[in-house]
Every structure is written in C-alpha cells, then in structure tokens.
CSV table of C-alpha atoms and ligand atoms in Angstrom, one decimal:
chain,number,residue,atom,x,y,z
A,1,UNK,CA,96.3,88.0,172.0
A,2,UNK,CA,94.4,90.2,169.9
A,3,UNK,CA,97.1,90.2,167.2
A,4,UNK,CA,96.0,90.3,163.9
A,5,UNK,CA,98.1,87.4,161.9
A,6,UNK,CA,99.7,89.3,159.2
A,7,UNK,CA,98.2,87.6,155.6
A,8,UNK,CA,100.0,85.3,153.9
A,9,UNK,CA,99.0,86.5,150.4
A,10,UNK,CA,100.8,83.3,149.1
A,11,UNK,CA,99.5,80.5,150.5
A,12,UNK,CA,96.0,82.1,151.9
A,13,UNK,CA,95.1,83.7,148.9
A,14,UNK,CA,95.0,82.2,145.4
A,15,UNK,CA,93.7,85.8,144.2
A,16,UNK,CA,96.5,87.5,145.9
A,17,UNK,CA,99.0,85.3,144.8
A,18,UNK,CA,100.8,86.6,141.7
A,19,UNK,CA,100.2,84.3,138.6
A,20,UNK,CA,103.1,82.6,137.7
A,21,UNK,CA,101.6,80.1,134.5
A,22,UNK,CA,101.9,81.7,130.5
A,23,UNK,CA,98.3,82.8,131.3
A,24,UNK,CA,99.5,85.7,132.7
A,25,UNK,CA,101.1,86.9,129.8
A,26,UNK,CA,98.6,85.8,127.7
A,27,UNK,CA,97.0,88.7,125.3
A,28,UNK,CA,95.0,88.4,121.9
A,29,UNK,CA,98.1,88.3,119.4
A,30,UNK,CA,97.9,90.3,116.5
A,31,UNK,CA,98.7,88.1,113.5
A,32,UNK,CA,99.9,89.9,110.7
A,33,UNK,CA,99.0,88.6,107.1
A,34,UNK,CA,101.6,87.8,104.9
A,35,UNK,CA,103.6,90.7,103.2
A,36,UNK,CA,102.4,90.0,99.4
A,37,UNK,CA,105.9,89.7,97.2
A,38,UNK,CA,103.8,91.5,94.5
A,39,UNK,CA,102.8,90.6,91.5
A,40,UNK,CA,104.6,87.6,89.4
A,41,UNK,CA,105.4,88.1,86.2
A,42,UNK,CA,108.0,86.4,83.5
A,43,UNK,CA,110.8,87.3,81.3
A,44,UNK,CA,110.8,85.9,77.8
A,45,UNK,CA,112.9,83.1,78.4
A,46,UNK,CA,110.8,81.9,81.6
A,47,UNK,CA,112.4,83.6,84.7
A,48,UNK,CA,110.4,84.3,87.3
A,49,UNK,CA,110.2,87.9,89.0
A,50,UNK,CA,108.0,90.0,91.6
A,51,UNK,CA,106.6,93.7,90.4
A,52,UNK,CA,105.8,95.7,93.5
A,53,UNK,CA,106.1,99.2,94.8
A,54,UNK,CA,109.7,100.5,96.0
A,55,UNK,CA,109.9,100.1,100.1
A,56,UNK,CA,112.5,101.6,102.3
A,57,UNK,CA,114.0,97.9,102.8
A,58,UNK,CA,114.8,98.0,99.2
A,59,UNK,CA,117.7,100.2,99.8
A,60,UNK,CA,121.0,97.7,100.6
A,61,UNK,CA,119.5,95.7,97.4
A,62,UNK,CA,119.6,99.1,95.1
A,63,UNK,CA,123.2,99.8,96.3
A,64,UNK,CA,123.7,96.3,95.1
A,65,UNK,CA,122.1,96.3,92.2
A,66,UNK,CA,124.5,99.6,91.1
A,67,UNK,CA,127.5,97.5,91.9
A,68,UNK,CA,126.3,95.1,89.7
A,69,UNK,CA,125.9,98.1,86.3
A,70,UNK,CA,128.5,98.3,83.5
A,71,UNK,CA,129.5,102.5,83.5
A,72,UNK,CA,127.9,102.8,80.4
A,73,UNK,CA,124.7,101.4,81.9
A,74,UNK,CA,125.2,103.9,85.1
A,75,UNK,CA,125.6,106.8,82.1
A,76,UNK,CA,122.7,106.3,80.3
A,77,UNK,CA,120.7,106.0,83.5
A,78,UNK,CA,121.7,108.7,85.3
A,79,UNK,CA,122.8,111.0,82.3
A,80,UNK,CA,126.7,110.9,84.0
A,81,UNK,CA,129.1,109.1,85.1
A,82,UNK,CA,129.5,107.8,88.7
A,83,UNK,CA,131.2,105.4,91.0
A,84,UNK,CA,129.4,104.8,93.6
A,85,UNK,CA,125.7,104.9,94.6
A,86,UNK,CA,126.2,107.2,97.6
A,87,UNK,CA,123.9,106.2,100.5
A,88,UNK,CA,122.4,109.8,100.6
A,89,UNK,CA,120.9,109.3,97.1
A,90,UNK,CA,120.0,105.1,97.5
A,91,UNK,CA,117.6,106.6,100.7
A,92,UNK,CA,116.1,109.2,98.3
A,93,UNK,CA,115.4,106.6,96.0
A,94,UNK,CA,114.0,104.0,98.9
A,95,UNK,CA,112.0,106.6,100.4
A,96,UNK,CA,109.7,108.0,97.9
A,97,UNK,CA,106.7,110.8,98.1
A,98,UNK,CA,104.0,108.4,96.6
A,99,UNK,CA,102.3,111.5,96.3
A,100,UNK,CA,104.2,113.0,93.6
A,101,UNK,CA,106.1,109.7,93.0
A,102,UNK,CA,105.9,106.2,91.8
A,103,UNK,CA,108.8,103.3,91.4
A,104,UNK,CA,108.4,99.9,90.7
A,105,UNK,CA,111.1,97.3,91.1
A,106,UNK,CA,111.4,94.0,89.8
A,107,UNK,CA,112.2,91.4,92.4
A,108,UNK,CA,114.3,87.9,91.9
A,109,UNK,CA,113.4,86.2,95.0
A,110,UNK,CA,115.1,82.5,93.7
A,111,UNK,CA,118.3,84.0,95.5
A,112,UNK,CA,118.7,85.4,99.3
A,113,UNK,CA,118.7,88.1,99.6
A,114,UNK,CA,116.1,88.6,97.4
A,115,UNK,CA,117.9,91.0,94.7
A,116,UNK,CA,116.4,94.0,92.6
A,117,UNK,CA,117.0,93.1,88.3
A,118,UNK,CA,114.6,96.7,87.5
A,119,UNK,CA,113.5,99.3,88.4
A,120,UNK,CA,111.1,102.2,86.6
A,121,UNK,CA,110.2,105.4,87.8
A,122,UNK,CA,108.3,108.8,87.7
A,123,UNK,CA,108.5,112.0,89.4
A,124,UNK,CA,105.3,114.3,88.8
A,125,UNK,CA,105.8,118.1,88.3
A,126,UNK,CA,102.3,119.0,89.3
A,127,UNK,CA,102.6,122.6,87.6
A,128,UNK,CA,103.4,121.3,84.1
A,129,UNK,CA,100.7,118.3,84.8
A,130,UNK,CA,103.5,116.0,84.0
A,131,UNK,CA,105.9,113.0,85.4
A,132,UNK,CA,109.6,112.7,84.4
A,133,UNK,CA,110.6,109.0,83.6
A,134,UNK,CA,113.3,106.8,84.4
A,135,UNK,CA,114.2,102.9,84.2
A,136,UNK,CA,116.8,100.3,84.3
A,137,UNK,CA,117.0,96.8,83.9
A,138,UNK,CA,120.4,95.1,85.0
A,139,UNK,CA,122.4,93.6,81.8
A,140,UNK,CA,121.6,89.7,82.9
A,141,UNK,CA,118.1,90.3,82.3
A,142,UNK,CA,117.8,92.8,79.3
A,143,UNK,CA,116.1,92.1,76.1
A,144,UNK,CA,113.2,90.0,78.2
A,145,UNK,CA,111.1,92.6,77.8
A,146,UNK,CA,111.6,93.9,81.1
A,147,UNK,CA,112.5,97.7,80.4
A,148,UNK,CA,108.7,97.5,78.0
A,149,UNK,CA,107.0,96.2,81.2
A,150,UNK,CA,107.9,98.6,83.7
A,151,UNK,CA,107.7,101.4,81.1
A,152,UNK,CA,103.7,100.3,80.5
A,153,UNK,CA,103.3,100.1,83.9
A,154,UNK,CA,104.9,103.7,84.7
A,155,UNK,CA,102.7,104.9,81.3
A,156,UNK,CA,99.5,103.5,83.4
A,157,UNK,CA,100.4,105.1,86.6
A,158,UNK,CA,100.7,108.4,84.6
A,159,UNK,CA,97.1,108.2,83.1
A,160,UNK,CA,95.8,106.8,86.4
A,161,UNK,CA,97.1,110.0,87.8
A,162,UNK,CA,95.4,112.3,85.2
A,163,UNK,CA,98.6,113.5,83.9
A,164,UNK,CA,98.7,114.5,80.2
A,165,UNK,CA,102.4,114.2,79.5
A,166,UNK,CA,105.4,111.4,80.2
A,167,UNK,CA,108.8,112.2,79.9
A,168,UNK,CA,112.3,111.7,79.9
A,169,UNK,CA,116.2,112.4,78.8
A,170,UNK,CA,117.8,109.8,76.5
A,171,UNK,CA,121.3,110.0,75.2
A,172,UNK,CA,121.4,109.7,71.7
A,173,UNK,CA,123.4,107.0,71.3
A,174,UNK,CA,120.9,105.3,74.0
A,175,UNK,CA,119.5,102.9,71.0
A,176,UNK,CA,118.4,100.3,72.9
A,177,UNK,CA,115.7,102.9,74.8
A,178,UNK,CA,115.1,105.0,72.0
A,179,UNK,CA,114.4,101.8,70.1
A,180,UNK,CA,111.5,100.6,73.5
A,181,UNK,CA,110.4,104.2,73.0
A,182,UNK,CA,109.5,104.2,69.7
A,183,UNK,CA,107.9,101.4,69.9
A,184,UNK,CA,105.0,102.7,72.8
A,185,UNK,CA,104.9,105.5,70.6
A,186,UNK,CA,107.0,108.2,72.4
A,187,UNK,CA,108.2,111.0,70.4
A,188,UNK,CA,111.7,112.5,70.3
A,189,UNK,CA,112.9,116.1,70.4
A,190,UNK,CA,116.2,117.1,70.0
A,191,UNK,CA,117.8,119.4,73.0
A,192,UNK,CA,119.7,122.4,71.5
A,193,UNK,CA,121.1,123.3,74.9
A,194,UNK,CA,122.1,119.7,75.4
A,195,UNK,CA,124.3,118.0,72.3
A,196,UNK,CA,123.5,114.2,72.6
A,197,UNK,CA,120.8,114.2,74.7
A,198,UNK,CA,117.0,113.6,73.0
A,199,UNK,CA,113.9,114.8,75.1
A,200,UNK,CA,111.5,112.0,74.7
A,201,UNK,CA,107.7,112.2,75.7
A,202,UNK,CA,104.5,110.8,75.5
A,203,UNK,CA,101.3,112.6,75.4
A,204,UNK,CA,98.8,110.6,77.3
B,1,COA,C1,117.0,100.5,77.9
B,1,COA,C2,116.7,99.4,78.8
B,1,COA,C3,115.7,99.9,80.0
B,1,COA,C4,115.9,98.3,78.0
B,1,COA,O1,115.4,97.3,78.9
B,1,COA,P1,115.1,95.8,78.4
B,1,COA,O2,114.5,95.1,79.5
B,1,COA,O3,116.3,95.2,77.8
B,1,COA,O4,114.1,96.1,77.2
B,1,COA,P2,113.0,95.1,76.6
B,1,COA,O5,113.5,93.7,76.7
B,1,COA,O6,111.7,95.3,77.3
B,1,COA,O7,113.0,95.5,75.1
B,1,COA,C5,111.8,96.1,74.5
B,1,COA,C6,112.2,96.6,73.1
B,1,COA,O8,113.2,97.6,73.2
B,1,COA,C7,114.1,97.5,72.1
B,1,COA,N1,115.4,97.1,72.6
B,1,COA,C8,115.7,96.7,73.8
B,1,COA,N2,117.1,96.5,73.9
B,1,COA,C9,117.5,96.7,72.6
B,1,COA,C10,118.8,96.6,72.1
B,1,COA,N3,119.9,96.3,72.8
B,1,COA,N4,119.0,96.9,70.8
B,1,COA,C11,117.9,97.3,70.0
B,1,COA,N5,116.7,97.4,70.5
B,1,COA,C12,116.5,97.1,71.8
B,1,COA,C13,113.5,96.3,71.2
B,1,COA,O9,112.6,96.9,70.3
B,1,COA,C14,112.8,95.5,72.3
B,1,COA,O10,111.8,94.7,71.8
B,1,COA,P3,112.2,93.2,71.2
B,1,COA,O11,113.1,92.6,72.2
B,1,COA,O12,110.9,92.5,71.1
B,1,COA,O13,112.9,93.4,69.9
B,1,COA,C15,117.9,98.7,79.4
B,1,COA,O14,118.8,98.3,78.4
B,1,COA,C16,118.7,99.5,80.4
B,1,COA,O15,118.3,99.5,81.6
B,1,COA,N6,119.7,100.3,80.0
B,1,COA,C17,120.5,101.1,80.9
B,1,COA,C18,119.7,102.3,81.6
B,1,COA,C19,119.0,103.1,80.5
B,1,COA,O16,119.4,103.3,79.4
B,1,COA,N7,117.8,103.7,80.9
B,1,COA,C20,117.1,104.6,80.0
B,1,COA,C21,117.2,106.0,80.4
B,1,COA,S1,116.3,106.5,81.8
C-alpha cells in the first residue's frame, strides 16, 4: 500500500521507450556531387585523356608513371639522372602551393587505376614576376601533341596570373622540346655557367 509502481519505461511509455527502427539514425545525408575527372581532351590519333589540376591522390600514380620513363626521359626532365622517384619528392610534387604553383596532369582513365601519361608545371618566383616551367609526357603518348597542350595551358596560367615572363632549363640536345618551344615562340639563351643546358623563356 501506498507504493509507487516503479515505471516500466518499456511497455508504459512509447516516448520513453528507446527507438529501435532506422528512424532513429535517420539524418539529412549530405550527398556529394560527383568529383569532375576534368576536362576531356584527345591525342592526335584519338585517345582519350582527362586535363585537371594535380591532387594529393595523384601521388602512387606519379611514382608510377617514373617507373614507366626511359633515363634519358628522367634526364631531360629533371636536368640529372636518377633512379628512383623518392617518396619525399612525389609528396612535394602532389601537394602543391596553388598560390605560387600550378600542375596539370593528363589522366588515362580507360585503365584502373586510372594512370597519369603528362604532366606540366610552374613554379612562380614572385620577386622576378616570373614562373619556372616544366613538363613531361610519357614515351607511349609523345608526338600527340600532348607536351604543346599542357605547355599552352601552363602559358595561359602564367598570363592569367599577371606574370610577364615563362621559363625553363632545356638540355641542348633536348630537340624534341627545343623544337615545341620554338614553335610557341620561346626564345633560347645559352648558359655560360652551364655547358649544354639552354635557358629558354617566353615573354608574356
Ligand atoms: C618534350 C616533350 C614534352 C614533348 O612532348 P610531346 O607530347 O611529344 O610533344 P607534342 O606532341 O605536343 O609535339 C609538339 C611539337 O614539338 C615538336 N616535337 C615533339 N617531339 C619531337 C621530336 N621527337 N622530334 C622533333 N620535334 C618534336 C614538333 O614540332 C611537334 O609538333 P608536330 O608533332 O606537329 O611536328 C616529351 O618528349 C617529353 O616529355 N620529354 C621528356 C621530358 C622533357 O624533355 N621535358 C622538357 C624539359 S622540362
């Protein structure tokens, strides 16, 4: 008598009574948009590639890409000779300053994982109001005018910056890049202090 019956929260009270359905878990979901693969574009002879900005994910299909480079290739890219991408460097390149820098790769996506065939580059020196170049295009897909595109593209970037200069070391016996050069109307200039190398630049 005069006892209070303790509540039994789970049969007495549907309020009480923890929810047990999905309902509880449900929230608004976020749904992310699609991550764009960039911008398509093709090689002479009709392959089909993505253009987009460098990510850090990019950097297991650079390291690849490097394993996939003749030495000469790896030379005239990175003005020496080297065996290995170390993973130091492949994270520098991944994880760029988009303030002072820009990269574009070139993306085959018909193959998984999707595998990087170029990739172009600038680094600005804000004192000299300039951006140092570089680019490479893997030896399956030169001469497809590959090396030309990202090098307008890098050109662009420059000028969209407000820079008044582009420019870049090129080995002498680098034909093939002196040859692109020429043709978007860089200029070279020989480097006394460097035998072999050629200064080449672009006033923009
Ligand atoms: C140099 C390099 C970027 C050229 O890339 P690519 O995609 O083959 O170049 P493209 O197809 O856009 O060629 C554009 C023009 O360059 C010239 N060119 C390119 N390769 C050439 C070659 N092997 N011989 C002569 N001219 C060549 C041609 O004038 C060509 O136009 P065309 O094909 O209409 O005749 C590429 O060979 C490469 O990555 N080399 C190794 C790295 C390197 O040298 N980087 C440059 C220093 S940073």
């Amino acid at each position: 008598m005069g006892m209070t019956p303790a509540i039994d929260y789970y049969s007495n009270s549907r309020a009480l009574v923890p929810l047990r359905s999905p309902e509880r878990f449900a929230r608004p979901r976020l749904v992310e948009p699609p991550k764009s693969k960039g911008e398509r574009v093709q090689t002479h002879d009709g392959r089909e590639l993505y253009l987009r900005g460098i990510e850090p994910g990019d950097m297991a299909a650079l390291k690849r890409q490097f394993s996939r480079l003749s030495p000469e290739d790896i030379r005239r890219r990175f003005l020496h000779s080297m065996g290995e991408l170390p993973d130091s460097m492949a994270l520098r390149l991944t994880h760029i300053d988009p303030a002072l820098e820009t990269a574009f790769v070139l993306m085959d996506e018909t193959v998984q994982p999707a595998e990087l065939r170029g990739v172009g580059r600038i680094f600005v020196d804000e004192s000299a109001n300039s951006a140092e170049f570089s680019v490479l295009v893997e030896p399956h897909w030169a001469r497809q005018g590959l090396g030309a595109l990202l090098m307008q593209r890098l050109v662009d970037d420059c000028r969209k910056r407000g820079l008044s200069e582009i420019w870049g070391y090129v080995l002498l016996e680098n034909r093939p890049m002196l040859q692109l050069c020429k043709e978007l109307g860089f200029v070279r200039r020989l480097m006394p202090d460097e035998p072999g190398t050629a200064q080449i630049s672009l006033q923009l």
